[in-house]
Short mmCIF file of C-alpha atoms in Angstrom, two decimals:
data_model
loop_
_atom_site.label_atom_id
_atom_site.label_comp_id
_atom_site.label_asym_id
_atom_site.label_seq_id
_atom_site.Cartn_x
_atom_site.Cartn_y
_atom_site.Cartn_z
CA UNK A 17 15.00 -12.99 0.89
CA UNK A 18 15.19 -9.81 -1.17
CA UNK A 19 12.57 -7.08 -0.93
CA UNK A 20 11.72 -7.70 -4.57
CA UNK A 21 10.84 -11.29 -3.71
CA UNK A 22 8.38 -10.04 -1.08
CA UNK A 23 6.70 -7.89 -3.74
CA UNK A 24 6.73 -10.57 -6.45
CA UNK A 25 5.76 -13.58 -4.31
CA UNK A 26 3.71 -12.11 -1.46
CA UNK A 27 2.05 -8.97 -2.83
CA UNK A 28 1.62 -9.82 -6.53
CA UNK A 29 0.44 -13.34 -5.65
CA UNK A 30 -2.82 -14.81 -6.91
CA UNK A 31 -5.80 -14.67 -4.53
CA UNK A 32 -8.87 -16.61 -5.64
CA UNK A 33 -7.83 -16.13 -9.27
CA UNK A 34 -7.10 -12.40 -8.93
CA UNK A 35 -4.02 -10.32 -8.19
CA UNK A 36 -3.05 -6.75 -7.37
CA UNK A 37 -2.44 -4.44 -10.32
CA UNK A 38 0.64 -2.92 -8.63
CA UNK A 39 2.51 -3.11 -5.33
CA UNK A 40 5.51 -1.66 -3.52
CA UNK A 41 7.43 -1.71 -0.28
CA UNK A 42 8.90 1.66 0.61
CA UNK A 43 10.92 3.04 3.47
CA UNK A 44 9.19 5.62 5.63
CA UNK A 45 11.58 8.18 4.13
CA UNK A 46 10.01 7.60 0.70
CA UNK A 47 12.80 5.40 -0.68
CA UNK A 48 11.62 2.50 -2.83
CA UNK A 49 12.78 -0.85 -1.42
CA UNK A 50 11.02 -2.87 -4.15
CA UNK A 51 8.07 -2.46 -6.50
CA UNK A 52 6.18 -4.17 -9.28
CA UNK A 53 6.88 -3.00 -12.82
CA UNK A 54 3.42 -1.42 -13.00
CA UNK A 55 3.72 0.64 -9.79
CA UNK A 56 3.12 4.37 -10.42
CA UNK A 57 5.77 6.92 -9.50
CA UNK A 58 4.98 8.63 -6.18
CA UNK A 59 5.62 12.36 -6.17
CA UNK A 60 7.53 13.40 -3.01
CA UNK A 61 4.61 15.51 -1.75
CA UNK A 62 2.19 12.61 -2.30
CA UNK A 63 4.30 10.33 -0.11
CA UNK A 64 4.70 13.10 2.49
CA UNK A 65 0.90 13.46 2.64
CA UNK A 66 0.53 9.69 3.23
CA UNK A 67 3.07 9.74 6.07
CA UNK A 68 1.37 12.82 7.56
CA UNK A 69 -1.94 10.92 7.61
CA UNK A 70 -0.33 8.11 9.62
CA UNK A 71 0.84 10.74 12.14
CA UNK A 72 -2.35 12.84 11.99
CA UNK A 73 -5.15 10.40 11.02
CA UNK A 74 -7.84 12.02 8.91
CA UNK A 75 -5.60 14.63 7.29
CA UNK A 76 -5.95 12.99 3.84
CA UNK A 77 -9.74 12.72 3.89
CA UNK A 78 -10.47 16.35 2.84
CA UNK A 79 -7.89 16.42 0.01
CA UNK A 80 -7.84 12.79 -1.13
CA UNK A 81 -4.98 10.35 -1.47
CA UNK A 82 -2.85 10.94 -4.54
CA UNK A 83 -0.41 8.44 -6.01
CA UNK A 84 1.14 9.02 -9.40
CA UNK A 85 -1.35 11.87 -9.91
CA UNK A 86 -4.33 9.48 -9.50
CA UNK A 87 -6.74 10.57 -6.80
CA UNK A 88 -8.30 8.07 -4.39
CA UNK A 89 -11.12 8.85 -2.00
CA UNK A 90 -9.97 7.92 1.51
CA UNK A 91 -12.27 5.37 3.15
CA UNK A 92 -12.18 3.59 6.49
CA UNK A 93 -8.84 2.33 7.75
CA UNK A 94 -7.09 1.93 11.07
CA UNK A 95 -5.85 5.25 12.46
CA UNK A 96 -2.07 5.45 12.25
CA UNK A 97 -1.78 1.89 10.87
CA UNK A 98 -3.74 1.38 7.62
CA UNK A 99 -4.97 3.82 4.97
CA UNK A 100 -7.53 2.62 2.42
CA UNK A 101 -8.70 4.42 -0.66
CA UNK A 102 -11.20 3.90 -3.49
CA UNK A 103 -11.14 5.06 -7.10
CA UNK A 104 -13.84 3.83 -9.44
CA UNK A 105 -13.82 0.03 -9.46
CA UNK A 106 -10.39 -0.14 -7.82
CA UNK A 107 -8.54 1.11 -4.83
CA UNK A 108 -5.46 1.15 -2.64
CA UNK A 109 -4.37 -0.23 0.74
CA UNK A 110 -1.34 1.13 2.59
CA UNK A 111 -0.02 -0.56 5.75
CA UNK A 112 2.61 1.08 7.95
CA UNK A 113 5.15 -1.14 9.70
CA UNK A 114 7.96 -0.19 12.07
CA UNK A 115 10.29 0.83 9.25
CA UNK A 116 8.36 0.48 5.99
CA UNK A 117 5.13 1.15 4.15
CA UNK A 118 3.48 -1.69 2.18
CA UNK A 119 1.27 -0.54 -0.71
CA UNK A 120 -1.14 -2.48 -2.91
CA UNK A 121 -3.30 -1.21 -5.79
CA UNK A 122 -6.18 -3.21 -7.24
CA UNK A 123 -8.91 -3.13 -9.85
CA UNK A 124 -11.97 -5.34 -10.27
CA UNK A 125 -12.45 -8.24 -10.23
CA UNK A 126 -10.19 -8.19 -7.13
CA UNK A 127 -12.18 -6.99 -4.13
CA UNK A 128 -11.15 -4.42 -1.50
CA UNK A 129 -11.11 -7.19 1.10
CA UNK A 130 -8.70 -9.29 -0.96
CA UNK A 131 -6.35 -6.32 -1.39
CA UNK A 132 -6.55 -5.53 2.32
CA UNK A 133 -5.75 -9.14 3.21
CA UNK A 134 -2.68 -9.34 0.94
CA UNK A 135 -1.19 -5.99 1.98
CA UNK A 136 -2.00 -6.18 5.68
CA UNK A 137 -0.85 -9.79 6.02
CA UNK A 138 2.61 -8.89 4.68
CA UNK A 139 2.65 -5.75 6.82
CA UNK A 140 1.83 -7.76 9.94
CA UNK A 141 4.57 -10.27 9.07
CA UNK A 142 7.14 -7.47 8.70
CA UNK A 143 6.05 -6.00 12.04
CA UNK A 144 6.49 -9.42 13.65
CA UNK A 145 10.01 -9.52 12.16
CA UNK A 146 10.86 -6.13 13.71
CA UNK A 147 10.72 -4.34 10.38
#
């Protein structure tokens, strides 16, 4: 299965009538493995800040999580494993696996919990596969 299929079929899937607004799977070096057409362009320093927060949990909280120049307020996550952010009526979930980072963006009417479930479920699957 191609990485694009994981994005199209597993991240951009419908959950209770709603779907993510954008999603991507990226290597931990910042390379894009696959992404939805609507996924914003990460600036290198934005991705570096995300990876730094996985290594030093809490480092994003004072400055915020930026993706494509949009700022998200960092909210609860799992230290070193999941970063969650909120912006207005939407948000972001980022799950780190052994080799990749799975990212999902959402807006209402999708809920934070639905986004978390979609992103983290794929992330857990990739971890189980050694990826």
